[in-house]
XYZ file of C-alpha atoms in Angstrom:
481
model
C -156.116 125.336 -52.390
C -158.854 128.587 -53.138
C -159.218 131.135 -56.330
C -158.762 135.076 -55.626
C -162.554 136.433 -55.403
C -161.702 138.892 -56.805
C -161.234 137.707 -60.755
C -164.674 136.325 -60.591
C -166.299 139.248 -58.644
C -165.119 141.640 -61.549
C -167.104 139.087 -64.347
C -169.861 140.271 -62.222
C -169.409 143.688 -63.079
C -169.212 143.151 -66.661
C -172.001 143.339 -68.834
C -173.726 140.911 -71.119
C -172.751 141.140 -74.807
C -168.396 140.961 -73.583
C -167.151 137.509 -72.936
C -164.801 137.019 -69.696
C -162.539 134.274 -69.374
C -161.090 133.680 -66.122
C -157.427 132.672 -65.620
C -155.915 131.666 -62.089
C -151.832 130.419 -62.918
C -152.040 128.813 -58.826
C -153.917 126.337 -61.008
C -153.197 126.709 -64.862
C -150.741 128.174 -67.546
C -151.570 131.499 -68.841
C -153.066 131.343 -72.147
C -150.105 133.673 -73.723
C -151.845 133.756 -77.323
C -155.246 134.277 -76.167
C -157.444 136.280 -78.951
C -158.839 138.513 -75.584
C -159.107 142.068 -76.765
C -157.812 142.933 -73.100
C -155.783 140.965 -70.630
C -156.321 142.416 -67.653
C -154.119 141.474 -64.288
C -154.641 141.679 -60.676
C -151.966 140.401 -57.854
C -150.713 142.044 -54.010
C -147.264 143.933 -53.987
C -145.746 140.331 -53.718
C -146.355 139.698 -57.423
C -145.086 142.327 -58.713
C -142.133 140.851 -60.701
C -144.523 138.566 -62.695
C -147.254 141.346 -63.030
C -144.667 142.868 -64.581
C -143.561 140.338 -66.827
C -146.940 138.892 -68.179
C -147.343 142.958 -68.396
C -144.652 143.184 -70.898
C -145.908 139.187 -72.469
C -148.737 140.054 -73.647
C -147.861 144.066 -74.478
C -145.185 142.731 -76.789
C -148.252 141.059 -78.759
C -150.252 143.556 -79.255
C -152.968 143.444 -76.216
C -154.628 146.076 -74.328
C -153.535 145.195 -70.562
C -154.816 146.558 -67.914
C -154.222 146.219 -64.063
C -155.935 146.275 -60.766
C -155.700 145.065 -57.312
C -153.772 145.692 -54.241
C -150.733 146.247 -55.617
C -152.451 148.733 -58.355
C -153.377 150.583 -55.570
C -149.945 150.509 -52.759
C -146.939 150.884 -56.157
C -149.114 152.690 -58.569
C -145.961 154.615 -59.910
C -144.479 151.314 -60.153
C -146.579 150.313 -62.717
C -148.006 153.142 -64.437
C -145.724 153.406 -67.610
C -146.183 149.021 -67.977
C -149.298 148.702 -68.604
C -152.392 150.253 -71.279
C -154.839 151.315 -68.424
C -154.341 151.414 -64.241
C -157.418 150.807 -61.545
C -156.729 152.033 -58.638
C -158.531 151.100 -55.296
C -161.906 149.238 -55.818
C -163.575 148.634 -59.106
C -167.010 147.817 -57.840
C -167.898 151.484 -59.831
C -164.786 152.595 -62.689
C -164.498 148.278 -64.316
C -168.118 149.572 -65.636
C -167.156 152.830 -66.691
C -163.746 151.839 -68.189
C -166.323 149.387 -70.291
C -168.504 151.823 -71.605
C -165.875 154.894 -72.233
C -164.217 151.756 -73.823
C -166.905 151.080 -76.150
C -167.263 154.745 -76.353
C -163.592 155.324 -77.818
C -162.542 156.924 -74.820
C -160.666 155.099 -72.734
C -158.849 157.025 -69.906
C -155.336 156.081 -69.194
C -155.988 156.111 -65.459
C -159.084 155.200 -63.444
C -158.958 155.934 -59.645
C -162.083 155.331 -57.136
C -161.661 158.353 -54.120
C -164.063 156.819 -52.367
C -164.786 152.897 -50.832
C -168.121 151.716 -52.795
C -170.721 150.004 -50.586
C -170.935 146.462 -50.401
C -174.389 146.381 -51.808
C -173.290 146.927 -54.836
C -170.800 144.205 -55.114
C -172.384 141.596 -56.940
C -173.230 138.357 -57.300
C -169.431 136.749 -58.245
C -168.982 135.020 -61.409
C -168.439 131.483 -59.655
C -169.427 129.385 -62.765
C -165.979 130.493 -65.167
C -163.908 128.902 -62.013
C -162.904 125.450 -63.080
C -163.722 124.460 -59.475
C -162.733 121.195 -59.465
C -159.175 122.170 -58.633
C -159.859 124.249 -56.343
C -160.081 122.119 -52.583
C -162.451 126.207 -51.258
C -164.514 128.468 -53.030
C -164.157 131.947 -51.572
C -166.862 134.791 -50.693
C -166.876 138.509 -48.647
C -168.484 139.607 -46.532
C -166.724 142.462 -44.638
C -163.772 144.712 -46.154
C -162.112 147.359 -43.888
C -160.539 146.762 -39.942
C -162.218 149.521 -37.159
C -158.016 148.699 -35.823
C -154.952 150.664 -36.947
C -151.283 148.317 -37.060
C -148.904 150.296 -37.551
C -147.594 147.737 -40.400
C -151.640 146.435 -42.040
C -152.033 147.649 -45.734
C -155.909 146.121 -45.004
C -156.997 150.231 -43.522
C -155.285 151.905 -46.301
C -156.694 149.981 -48.935
C -160.841 149.608 -47.864
C -160.760 151.785 -44.599
C -160.985 151.773 -40.437
C -164.819 152.069 -41.052
C -166.126 148.080 -41.942
C -168.048 147.484 -44.658
C -170.763 144.681 -45.085
C -173.124 142.800 -48.182
C -176.803 141.841 -46.873
C -177.308 139.271 -45.410
C -179.297 138.279 -48.385
C -176.185 138.684 -50.371
C -173.959 136.204 -48.557
C -176.615 134.005 -48.401
C -177.086 134.391 -52.253
C -173.956 133.249 -52.638
C -173.252 130.405 -50.253
C -176.554 128.340 -52.450
C -174.279 129.179 -55.011
C -171.767 127.466 -54.424
C -173.845 125.185 -51.954
C -174.977 124.490 -56.122
C -171.499 123.480 -57.471
C -171.217 120.541 -54.735
C -168.425 122.339 -52.763
C -168.323 121.913 -48.908
C -165.905 124.561 -47.901
C -166.059 127.935 -47.967
C -163.194 130.574 -47.105
C -165.272 134.089 -46.190
C -161.955 136.085 -47.434
C -162.953 139.466 -44.949
C -159.946 141.742 -43.221
C -161.954 140.903 -40.095
C -165.385 139.358 -39.977
C -166.430 141.228 -36.241
C -164.702 144.404 -38.168
C -168.457 144.266 -37.534
C -169.973 142.847 -34.964
C -173.501 143.524 -35.172
C -174.043 142.441 -38.864
C -171.267 139.358 -38.621
C -173.962 138.136 -35.777
C -177.301 138.927 -38.002
C -175.172 137.080 -40.739
C -173.779 134.169 -38.203
C -177.987 133.491 -37.235
C -178.443 133.237 -40.494
C -176.095 130.662 -41.888
C -176.739 129.046 -38.559
C -180.520 128.703 -39.650
C -179.151 127.795 -43.369
C -177.258 125.022 -42.512
C -179.082 123.730 -39.827
C -181.844 123.257 -42.379
C -179.690 121.103 -44.735
C -177.567 119.368 -42.489
C -173.881 121.097 -42.037
C -173.273 120.955 -45.609
C -170.475 123.456 -45.637
C -167.386 124.152 -43.458
C -166.766 128.178 -43.098
C -163.371 129.230 -41.923
C -162.620 133.394 -42.391
C -159.573 135.959 -40.714
C -160.834 138.036 -37.657
C -159.415 139.845 -34.763
C -158.804 137.724 -31.230
C -160.991 139.517 -29.404
C -162.968 136.765 -30.841
C -162.436 135.374 -27.296
C -164.259 137.649 -25.266
C -167.665 137.584 -26.886
C -169.085 134.145 -25.372
C -172.427 134.865 -27.910
C -170.226 135.517 -31.274
C -168.674 132.426 -30.461
C -171.359 130.215 -29.939
C -172.642 131.404 -33.387
C -169.647 130.508 -34.914
C -170.115 127.003 -34.196
C -173.787 126.700 -34.530
C -172.589 128.433 -38.456
C -170.270 125.933 -38.654
C -166.857 128.129 -38.949
C -164.419 124.875 -38.294
C -161.202 127.508 -38.667
C -160.700 131.441 -38.787
C -157.430 132.415 -38.797
C -156.401 135.182 -36.446
C -153.326 138.060 -36.978
C -151.526 137.634 -33.349
C -148.480 138.959 -34.102
C -146.381 138.444 -31.033
C -146.508 136.931 -27.411
C -143.776 139.560 -27.084
C -146.276 142.225 -25.606
C -144.280 145.628 -26.320
C -143.511 144.265 -29.104
C -147.583 144.950 -29.749
C -147.331 147.871 -28.473
C -145.605 149.452 -30.868
C -146.982 148.352 -34.477
C -150.609 149.662 -32.278
C -151.985 146.269 -31.920
C -153.702 147.415 -28.840
C -156.713 144.085 -29.372
C -154.535 141.592 -28.574
C -153.035 143.794 -24.994
C -156.104 143.054 -23.628
C -155.742 139.441 -22.064
C -153.895 136.711 -21.896
C -153.650 135.274 -26.182
C -152.657 131.759 -24.838
C -156.027 131.650 -23.264
C -157.581 133.134 -25.411
C -156.856 131.488 -28.271
C -157.808 128.167 -26.254
C -160.771 129.543 -25.396
C -161.589 129.908 -29.018
C -160.636 126.448 -29.657
C -162.903 125.260 -26.874
C -165.701 126.452 -28.558
C -165.044 124.072 -31.565
C -162.581 126.270 -33.748
C -159.399 126.192 -34.724
C -157.015 128.851 -34.686
C -154.538 129.341 -37.616
C -151.769 132.183 -36.381
C -150.374 135.242 -37.979
C -146.745 135.661 -36.776
C -143.836 138.050 -37.436
C -140.580 138.631 -36.387
C -138.129 141.548 -36.594
C -140.385 143.989 -34.954
C -138.138 146.842 -33.415
C -138.713 145.651 -29.935
C -137.687 141.889 -31.399
C -134.127 141.115 -29.802
C -132.591 137.563 -31.012
C -135.127 135.805 -27.768
C -137.697 136.264 -29.692
C -137.444 133.659 -31.168
C -137.914 130.909 -28.342
C -140.396 133.052 -27.206
C -142.484 133.137 -30.584
C -141.867 128.828 -30.319
C -142.582 128.732 -27.199
C -146.022 130.552 -27.134
C -146.945 128.377 -30.680
C -146.581 125.231 -28.377
C -147.789 125.823 -25.139
C -151.324 127.938 -27.639
C -151.343 124.304 -29.196
C -151.651 126.193 -32.539
C -150.391 123.477 -35.330
C -150.318 126.037 -38.824
C -148.618 129.151 -37.742
C -148.028 131.719 -40.537
C -144.546 133.028 -39.180
C -143.192 136.031 -41.399
C -140.577 138.450 -40.933
C -142.280 142.090 -41.119
C -141.771 144.056 -44.411
C -142.830 147.935 -44.386
C -145.445 148.120 -47.411
C -145.874 151.416 -48.848
C -148.032 153.654 -47.645
C -148.664 152.282 -43.761
C -147.924 154.395 -41.030
C -144.363 151.477 -40.618
C -143.605 151.797 -44.351
C -143.314 156.444 -43.648
C -142.003 155.714 -40.376
C -139.312 153.663 -41.227
C -138.209 155.574 -44.789
C -137.912 158.911 -42.853
C -135.441 156.829 -40.002
C -133.633 155.487 -42.553
C -134.015 152.112 -41.776
C -135.768 150.604 -45.889
C -133.046 148.514 -47.466
C -135.266 148.528 -49.944
C -139.043 150.343 -51.356
C -141.051 147.822 -51.318
C -141.899 144.438 -50.570
C -140.699 140.996 -51.007
C -141.917 137.820 -49.963
C -142.055 137.905 -46.258
C -141.667 134.488 -45.926
C -138.176 135.278 -47.181
C -137.173 139.151 -47.080
C -137.086 141.324 -44.880
C -137.327 145.842 -46.348
C -136.334 146.920 -43.260
C -132.996 147.446 -41.447
C -134.063 145.785 -37.956
C -133.504 147.714 -34.482
C -132.903 144.991 -32.102
C -130.367 142.599 -33.663
C -128.826 142.623 -37.276
C -130.651 141.313 -40.293
C -128.012 138.265 -40.062
C -130.134 137.493 -37.609
C -132.957 138.121 -38.071
C -133.000 136.110 -41.162
C -130.774 132.856 -39.043
C -133.054 133.769 -36.331
C -136.413 132.836 -38.484
C -135.144 129.949 -39.579
C -134.179 128.344 -37.043
C -137.581 129.105 -35.227
C -139.157 128.053 -39.001
C -136.957 124.376 -38.848
C -138.080 124.041 -34.888
C -141.676 124.206 -35.827
C -142.239 122.152 -38.569
C -139.466 119.509 -36.581
C -141.827 115.917 -37.182
C -142.105 115.756 -33.199
C -143.157 119.532 -32.450
C -145.626 119.831 -35.064
C -147.106 116.064 -33.608
C -147.142 117.486 -30.413
C -149.200 121.055 -30.628
C -151.366 118.813 -33.665
C -152.688 115.828 -30.821
C -153.124 118.426 -28.071
C -155.475 120.905 -29.652
C -157.153 117.630 -31.494
C -157.461 116.417 -28.139
C -158.641 119.780 -26.247
C -160.642 121.547 -29.370
C -164.813 121.924 -28.151
C -166.722 120.263 -30.169
C -168.184 121.898 -33.891
C -171.941 120.715 -34.476
C -172.186 119.083 -37.981
C -168.908 117.731 -37.600
C -169.293 113.189 -38.817
C -166.651 111.231 -38.620
C -166.451 110.073 -42.380
C -169.153 112.087 -44.440
C -169.968 108.762 -46.827
C -169.256 106.731 -49.337
C -166.891 109.114 -51.379
C -165.867 110.330 -47.986
C -164.285 106.802 -47.010
C -162.798 106.421 -50.288
C -160.709 109.338 -50.410
C -159.339 108.940 -46.994
C -158.121 105.213 -47.295
C -156.144 107.151 -50.238
C -154.751 109.550 -48.280
C -154.405 106.755 -45.507
C -152.536 104.893 -47.535
C -150.272 107.015 -49.467
C -149.274 108.560 -46.252
C -147.963 105.179 -44.795
C -146.409 103.564 -47.876
C -145.597 106.164 -50.066
C -143.375 108.719 -48.386
C -140.924 108.605 -46.382
C -140.417 106.682 -42.648
C -141.008 109.729 -40.939
C -143.939 111.668 -42.404
C -145.361 107.468 -42.215
C -144.391 107.602 -37.845
C -146.075 110.989 -38.050
C -149.142 109.877 -39.253
C -149.785 106.066 -38.300
C -149.089 107.822 -34.646
C -151.776 110.781 -35.032
C -153.805 109.104 -35.888
C -153.652 105.598 -33.797
C -154.267 108.382 -31.081
C -156.925 109.896 -32.338
C -159.011 107.176 -32.767
C -157.575 106.015 -29.676
C -159.085 109.399 -27.367
C -160.619 110.453 -30.408
C -161.840 108.697 -33.365
C -164.713 111.200 -34.272
C -161.564 113.296 -34.991
C -159.926 111.292 -37.082
C -160.640 113.081 -40.126
C -159.121 116.770 -39.059
C -155.560 114.420 -37.299
C -155.096 113.061 -40.872
C -155.573 116.577 -42.965
C -153.166 117.693 -40.471
C -150.399 115.189 -40.727
C -151.334 115.516 -44.913
C -150.774 119.097 -44.316
C -147.422 118.688 -42.985
C -145.752 117.068 -46.758
C -146.589 120.942 -47.626
C -145.406 122.823 -44.625
C -142.710 121.109 -43.828
C -141.601 121.470 -47.766
C -141.710 124.836 -48.215
C -139.936 124.802 -44.649
C -136.920 123.280 -46.847
C -137.871 125.033 -49.704
C -137.160 128.662 -47.704
C -134.815 127.454 -45.619
C -132.574 127.229 -48.978
C -133.921 130.925 -49.864
C -133.133 132.265 -46.673
C -129.270 130.494 -47.184
C -129.106 131.755 -50.380
C -129.301 135.235 -48.396
C -126.797 134.687 -45.748
C -124.392 134.275 -48.409
C -125.102 137.211 -49.684
C -125.169 139.118 -46.401
C -121.347 137.605 -45.474
C -119.797 139.296 -42.876
C -121.324 142.890 -43.873
C -123.474 142.944 -40.944
C -121.560 142.575 -37.313
C -125.020 141.899 -34.455
C -126.451 144.571 -32.810
C-alpha cells in the first residue's frame, strides 16, 4: 500500500496560511462533517462513481467542492456540473492561481493547464501530512510523460510524449525526507522512469552514492519500459541504486497484438529473454498484461499463461483491454461503433469494447480462467520459486536487517503457517524450506511472495464472482465470433 502522490504535492503547492488535511480512503474513512471551507477530490476514471458520491455528499452539506486529476482531465464533461471548480491538466500552476483568485473573490469554475509545466516547478510533497505508519511504501516522482505512443495509453494524453524530469537535487531531498520518517520502501511513480535515459542514469548514479554512504536503507520500485533489458549500464546502475522491483507494461506475448497497439518497444527482442536479463540483474519484474486486442482470439489465454510461467513473473496484473476517453484506441473504436460505454470501469472486471476476435462472453470466460490458473497455488509456487532461485544478487540485500525484522518475520510466518488454511500453510512452508536450503539470503522475499499470494488469491476469487455476474447478465445474447 502506498499513498497517492497528488495529495501531498497539492499540499506542497498550498501557501502558508491555509490549513491542509489529507484523506486517503485506502487507509482511513472520510470525515463528512469536516469544517473545511474547500473539499478537493482526485481520482482515476475507474473511481468516477465514488467521485460522484463524494461530490454530492459534500455539496449537499454546503461545501465548495473542487476536483482534478486523471478523471477530471480525461472526462471533464462528466464532472463539470457535479463540482464547483474543475481542474483540467497538471496543477503546479493552476492550484496556486485558484487559491489567489479565491482570496480575491474571483474564483473561476474551471482551471485548465494548457502546456505541461516544468517538473522543476513541482514542490517537495508534504509527506508530514500523511499517516505514514499506515503505508508499506512512500511515493516520489522523477519524471512525467513517455516517449512511446501506445494506442490504448492515456499517459501520453495527459502528460505528453516528451518526458519532463525533476532535478537530481529535488529527488535526493525527497528521498532524504522519507528516510527521516523511518520508511525503507519508495515507489517512484513515473510513467516511464527511463523515458529520458540520460537523466535517469544521472539520478541513478546519485542514488547509488546516497545508498552506499548509508548502507542501502531504501528499496526502490518503479515503472518502466522493457527496453531497459537492452542497456547493461542502466541495469547495473539500477542494481547499485537498489531498485528491487520494476513494473513493466509487457501487455501481450502475441506480436500481432503488440503491433496493433503500436507497442513497438516490445517487438525488438524475445520478451522472455528480456525479462530474464532484468531478473539476472537482481530486479523483480511485475508485469502488466492485457487480453482483448483485435488480434486476440480464444487461444490467447493459454498463450498468456505459458508466457508468464516461462518468464518466471510471480505477479502479473492482467486485465482486459479498455478504451480510455481521448486515447487513439477510444477514437478508433468509437468510429467503428465498437464501444459499449463511453468511459471505462474496472479493467480487471469490465471492458467497454466489443472484441474483434471473440465474443464478450468468450473474453470474460477466458479471462476468468486465466486468472484462476495464474494464481492457482501450484502454478504460483512454480514460477515464484523459479524466479527466486534464478534471480541475481542485489546490493545491500540482507537475510534479516535486525531485531525488528526478525520479530516481523516470526509473526508473519506464524500467521501463514498456523492461522490459515492447510493449502496456504503448504505454500508458505514449501517455499520457505526450499529457499532456506537453496538460497537462504532470499528467505525474506520468499515469505513476502507467499504472503502476497493470499491477497492475490482472494482478489481473483472476488473478481471471478463479479465476472460470473456479468456473464449471467450477458446470457446467450452474444454467440461466439
